[in-house]
mmCIF file of C-alpha atoms in Angstrom:
data_model
loop_
_atom_site.group_PDB
_atom_site.id
_atom_site.type_symbol
_atom_site.label_atom_id
_atom_site.label_comp_id
_atom_site.label_asym_id
_atom_site.label_seq_id
_atom_site.Cartn_x
_atom_site.Cartn_y
_atom_site.Cartn_z
ATOM 1 C CA GLU A 18 -18.228 -43.847 15.573
ATOM 2 C CA PRO A 19 -17.570 -40.074 16.300
ATOM 3 C CA CYS A 20 -18.821 -36.978 14.036
ATOM 4 C CA ALA A 21 -17.595 -36.520 10.189
ATOM 5 C CA ALA A 22 -15.281 -33.275 9.943
ATOM 6 C CA SER A 23 -16.989 -30.173 8.764
ATOM 7 C CA PHE A 24 -19.656 -31.674 10.404
ATOM 8 C CA TYR A 25 -21.535 -31.851 14.374
ATOM 9 C CA CYS A 26 -24.117 -34.523 14.999
ATOM 10 C CA SER A 27 -26.090 -32.728 18.411
ATOM 11 C CA ASP A 28 -28.306 -36.456 18.277
ATOM 12 C CA GLU A 29 -27.010 -39.291 19.803
ATOM 13 C CA ALA A 30 -29.159 -41.421 17.614
ATOM 14 C CA THR A 31 -26.863 -39.793 14.371
ATOM 15 C CA THR A 32 -25.624 -42.545 12.190
ATOM 16 C CA VAL A 33 -24.858 -39.962 9.138
ATOM 17 C CA ALA A 34 -23.698 -36.394 9.922
ATOM 18 C CA THR A 35 -25.921 -34.184 7.664
ATOM 19 C CA LYS A 36 -25.635 -30.729 10.057
ATOM 20 C CA GLY A 37 -22.830 -28.459 8.933
ATOM 21 C CA CYS A 38 -20.118 -26.896 10.890
ATOM 22 C CA TRP A 39 -21.383 -23.236 11.401
ATOM 23 C CA PRO A 40 -19.685 -20.259 9.876
ATOM 24 C CA GLY A 41 -17.233 -18.784 12.057
ATOM 25 C CA TYR A 42 -16.140 -22.470 13.591
ATOM 26 C CA VAL A 43 -14.289 -25.437 12.761
ATOM 27 C CA CYS A 44 -15.616 -29.343 13.120
ATOM 28 C CA ARG A 45 -12.153 -31.275 13.066
ATOM 29 C CA GLY A 46 -14.285 -34.450 13.588
ATOM 30 C CA GLY A 47 -16.498 -35.630 16.465
ATOM 31 C CA ASP A 48 -18.259 -32.406 17.629
ATOM 32 C CA VAL A 49 -21.217 -32.704 18.962
ATOM 33 C CA TYR A 50 -21.828 -29.018 18.679
ATOM 34 C CA PRO A 51 -19.664 -26.426 16.757
ATOM 35 C CA SER A 52 -17.075 -25.166 19.688
ATOM 36 C CA GLU A 53 -14.099 -23.821 18.204
ATOM 37 C CA LYS A 54 -13.920 -20.603 16.889
ATOM 38 C CA CYS A 55 -12.171 -19.913 13.479
ATOM 39 C CA PRO A 56 -8.690 -18.140 14.792
ATOM 40 C CA VAL A 57 -7.384 -14.898 14.198
ATOM 41 C CA GLY A 58 -5.721 -14.030 10.548
ATOM 42 C CA HIS A 59 -8.062 -16.458 8.796
ATOM 43 C CA PHE A 60 -12.123 -17.441 8.233
ATOM 44 C CA CYS A 61 -14.348 -20.654 8.351
ATOM 45 C CA ALA A 62 -17.414 -19.564 5.608
ATOM 46 C CA GLY A 63 -19.024 -22.512 6.999
ATOM 47 C CA ASN A 64 -18.466 -26.617 7.269
ATOM 48 C CA ASN A 65 -15.041 -26.134 7.645
ATOM 49 C CA SER A 66 -12.802 -29.124 9.420
ATOM 50 C CA VAL A 67 -10.034 -26.732 9.271
ATOM 51 C CA PRO A 68 -9.649 -22.648 9.274
ATOM 52 C CA GLU A 69 -8.858 -21.220 5.870
ATOM 53 C CA PRO A 70 -5.847 -18.639 5.921
ATOM 54 C CA CYS A 71 -7.041 -14.765 4.675
ATOM 55 C CA ALA A 72 -5.620 -14.027 0.912
ATOM 56 C CA ALA A 73 -3.034 -11.506 0.566
ATOM 57 C CA GLY A 74 -4.384 -8.084 0.878
ATOM 58 C CA MET A 75 -7.132 -9.554 3.305
ATOM 59 C CA TYR A 76 -7.015 -9.395 7.068
ATOM 60 C CA GLN A 77 -8.594 -10.801 10.161
ATOM 61 C CA ASN A 78 -8.062 -9.810 13.539
ATOM 62 C CA VAL A 79 -11.198 -11.438 15.498
ATOM 63 C CA THR A 80 -11.720 -15.009 16.580
ATOM 64 C CA GLY A 81 -14.772 -16.798 14.940
ATOM 65 C CA GLN A 82 -15.152 -15.023 11.987
ATOM 66 C CA SER A 83 -16.680 -16.102 8.165
ATOM 67 C CA GLU A 84 -14.856 -13.603 6.261
ATOM 68 C CA CYS A 85 -11.891 -11.642 6.243
ATOM 69 C CA MET A 86 -11.576 -8.119 5.929
ATOM 70 C CA ALA A 87 -9.883 -6.065 2.907
ATOM 71 C CA CYS A 88 -6.493 -4.721 4.089
ATOM 72 C CA PRO A 89 -7.701 -0.951 4.620
ATOM 73 C CA ALA A 90 -6.114 2.208 2.523
ATOM 74 C CA SER A 91 -2.284 3.031 4.075
ATOM 75 C CA TYR A 92 -1.651 -0.117 5.173
ATOM 76 C CA TYR A 93 -0.569 -3.544 3.504
ATOM 77 C CA CYS A 94 -1.203 -6.448 4.329
ATOM 78 C CA GLU A 95 1.232 -9.038 3.089
ATOM 79 C CA GLY A 96 1.009 -13.463 2.569
ATOM 80 C CA GLU A 97 -1.849 -15.252 4.067
ATOM 81 C CA GLY A 98 -3.009 -15.137 7.515
ATOM 82 C CA THR A 99 -2.482 -11.440 8.294
ATOM 83 C CA VAL A 100 -4.004 -10.339 11.745
ATOM 84 C CA GLN A 101 -2.886 -7.037 12.036
ATOM 85 C CA PRO A 102 -2.657 -4.451 8.702
ATOM 86 C CA GLU A 103 1.183 -2.775 8.436
ATOM 87 C CA ALA A 104 1.156 0.716 8.228
ATOM 88 C CA CYS A 105 2.194 1.223 4.351
ATOM 89 C CA PRO A 106 6.225 2.586 4.373
ATOM 90 C CA ALA A 107 7.833 6.332 3.735
ATOM 91 C CA GLY A 108 8.697 6.948 0.094
ATOM 92 C CA ALA A 109 4.889 4.541 -1.116
ATOM 93 C CA TRP A 110 1.595 4.709 -0.973
ATOM 94 C CA CYS A 111 -0.685 2.409 -0.328
ATOM 95 C CA PRO A 112 -4.419 1.487 -1.416
ATOM 96 C CA ALA A 113 -7.380 -0.803 -0.215
ATOM 97 C CA GLU A 114 -6.414 -4.364 -0.623
ATOM 98 C CA THR A 115 -2.582 -3.650 -0.907
ATOM 99 C CA THR A 116 -0.281 -7.019 -0.666
ATOM 100 C CA ARG A 117 3.497 -5.694 -0.346
ATOM 101 C CA PRO A 118 4.905 -2.607 1.270
ATOM 102 C CA TYR A 119 6.506 -1.408 -1.799
ATOM 103 C CA ALA A 120 3.876 -2.035 -4.011
ATOM 104 C CA ASN A 121 3.070 1.659 -5.185
ATOM 105 C CA LEU A 122 6.390 3.828 -5.289
ATOM 106 C CA CYS A 123 5.954 7.227 -5.253
ATOM 107 C CA PRO A 124 7.012 8.577 -8.739
ATOM 108 C CA ASN A 125 9.973 10.025 -10.053
ATOM 109 C CA GLY A 126 9.701 14.249 -9.200
ATOM 110 C CA THR A 127 8.565 12.889 -5.801
ATOM 111 C CA PHE A 128 9.172 11.428 -2.363
ATOM 112 C CA SER A 129 7.289 11.153 1.056
ATOM 113 C CA ASP A 130 9.265 10.643 4.696
ATOM 114 C CA SER A 131 5.806 10.033 5.991
ATOM 115 C CA LEU A 132 3.825 7.040 6.564
ATOM 116 C CA MET A 133 0.383 5.300 5.715
ATOM 117 C CA LEU A 134 0.209 7.205 2.076
ATOM 118 C CA SER A 135 -3.004 6.208 0.807
ATOM 119 C CA ALA A 136 -2.684 7.922 -3.043
ATOM 120 C CA GLU A 137 -0.019 8.624 -5.189
ATOM 121 C CA ALA A 138 -1.134 12.469 -5.233
ATOM 122 C CA GLU A 139 -0.397 12.538 -1.617
ATOM 123 C CA CYS A 140 3.045 12.038 -2.548
ATOM 124 C CA THR A 141 5.003 15.858 -2.134
ATOM 125 C CA LEU A 142 6.777 16.876 -4.990
ATOM 126 C CA CYS A 143 10.274 17.759 -4.761
ATOM 127 C CA THR A 144 11.490 20.418 -3.335
ATOM 128 C CA PRO A 145 12.600 23.502 -5.855
ATOM 129 C CA GLY A 146 16.587 23.706 -5.989
ATOM 130 C CA PHE A 147 16.551 19.713 -5.580
ATOM 131 C CA TYR A 148 16.032 16.788 -7.514
ATOM 132 C CA CYS A 149 14.257 13.316 -6.683
ATOM 133 C CA GLY A 150 15.726 11.132 -9.411
ATOM 134 C CA GLU A 151 13.838 7.524 -8.427
ATOM 135 C CA ALA A 152 11.056 6.307 -7.412
ATOM 136 C CA GLY A 153 10.537 5.604 -4.150
ATOM 137 C CA LEU A 154 12.725 8.376 -1.954
ATOM 138 C CA THR A 155 12.181 9.578 1.191
ATOM 139 C CA ALA A 156 14.027 12.543 0.757
ATOM 140 C CA PRO A 157 15.052 14.411 -2.415
ATOM 141 C CA SER A 158 18.049 12.869 -4.196
ATOM 142 C CA GLY A 159 19.909 16.049 -4.001
ATOM 143 C CA GLU A 160 20.856 19.646 -5.253
ATOM 144 C CA CYS A 161 20.495 20.463 -9.014
ATOM 145 C CA ASP A 162 23.377 20.525 -10.741
ATOM 146 C CA ALA A 163 25.177 24.037 -11.544
ATOM 147 C CA GLY A 164 23.637 25.774 -14.680
ATOM 148 C CA TYR A 165 20.109 24.195 -13.995
ATOM 149 C CA TYR A 166 16.742 25.530 -12.600
ATOM 150 C CA CYS A 167 14.951 23.073 -10.401
ATOM 151 C CA GLY A 168 11.702 24.211 -10.073
ATOM 152 C CA VAL A 169 8.506 21.884 -8.569
ATOM 153 C CA GLY A 170 8.730 18.551 -9.032
ATOM 154 C CA ALA A 171 12.482 18.086 -11.106
ATOM 155 C CA ALA A 172 12.923 15.180 -12.068
ATOM 156 C CA ALA A 173 16.772 14.821 -12.923
ATOM 157 C CA ALA A 174 19.910 16.742 -11.639
ATOM 158 C CA ARG A 175 19.925 18.828 -15.384
ATOM 159 C CA PRO A 176 16.311 19.507 -16.656
ATOM 160 C CA ASP A 177 16.195 20.184 -19.944
ATOM 161 C CA SER A 178 13.031 20.862 -21.801
ATOM 162 C CA MET A 179 14.296 20.561 -24.961
ATOM 163 C CA SER A 180 15.134 17.059 -24.391
ATOM 164 C CA LEU A 181 11.871 16.271 -23.753
ATOM 165 C CA GLY A 182 11.058 17.990 -26.913
ATOM 166 C CA ASN A 183 9.100 20.881 -25.591
ATOM 167 C CA VAL A 184 9.959 24.849 -26.002
ATOM 168 C CA TYR A 185 11.663 26.182 -23.616
ATOM 169 C CA ILE A 186 9.263 28.862 -21.563
ATOM 170 C CA GLY A 187 10.244 32.316 -20.000
ATOM 171 C CA ASP A 188 12.750 33.487 -17.904
ATOM 172 C CA THR A 189 12.785 30.472 -15.641
ATOM 173 C CA CYS A 190 16.285 31.217 -13.682
ATOM 174 C CA VAL A 191 15.688 34.680 -13.165
ATOM 175 C CA ASP A 192 11.978 35.551 -12.760
ATOM 176 C CA ARG A 193 10.226 32.421 -11.029
ATOM 177 C CA THR A 194 6.361 32.604 -10.665
ATOM 178 C CA THR A 195 4.901 29.491 -10.458
ATOM 179 C CA GLY A 196 8.174 27.100 -9.554
ATOM 180 C CA ASP A 197 6.853 24.605 -11.634
ATOM 181 C CA ILE A 198 8.962 24.762 -14.364
ATOM 182 C CA ASN A 199 12.316 22.569 -14.892
ATOM 183 C CA ASP A 200 14.729 23.853 -17.380
ATOM 184 C CA VAL A 201 18.535 24.807 -18.667
ATOM 185 C CA CYS A 202 19.304 28.394 -17.971
ATOM 186 C CA PRO A 203 19.036 30.149 -21.056
ATOM 187 C CA PRO A 204 22.603 32.541 -22.252
ATOM 188 C CA GLY A 205 22.772 35.627 -20.254
ATOM 189 C CA ARG A 206 20.801 33.909 -17.568
ATOM 190 C CA HIS A 207 21.443 32.071 -14.029
ATOM 191 C CA PRO A 208 19.864 30.159 -11.968
ATOM 192 C CA ILE A 209 17.850 31.218 -8.744
ATOM 193 C CA LYS A 210 19.529 29.754 -5.477
ATOM 194 C CA TRP A 211 17.407 28.623 -2.918
#
């Protein structure tokens, strides 16, 4: 009778399989010694009759391994059985073990035309004079509307601090010093042209 699956039988006189398949190998049954290495995209922790696929967020690009590796930051590993991590797309950021390409989008007020961001802080604040009105942008949405001032990080074409419950701060329409204030121009003022 052939050796049972998940085991190997190196002794001819073996009647009951007691030697578990080695980590990194698959023993499908009838094995004298483990010889089939665990395939890429899978892991074999030991006593395997079939290889186990790497879970989403993990990968394995080498045969004969007993565990999968965590998908590194700046990449994503979608679905089971990933062999090679994919570069995080523009408009998104991917921390370690990311499972989907657009799981973490650059937020409103930012954009990214670069691949392989690993943290939200790497998203670019929207360019002065423009606004970034939705998450996941690879370029600003467009220019700020006439009569409004869009400093760095504007998330709307008509930024208005009063609508956010804030008090208007300084002369942002004519005396820009920091470029980080977005607002409607007060009476008698005009927006800066970039």
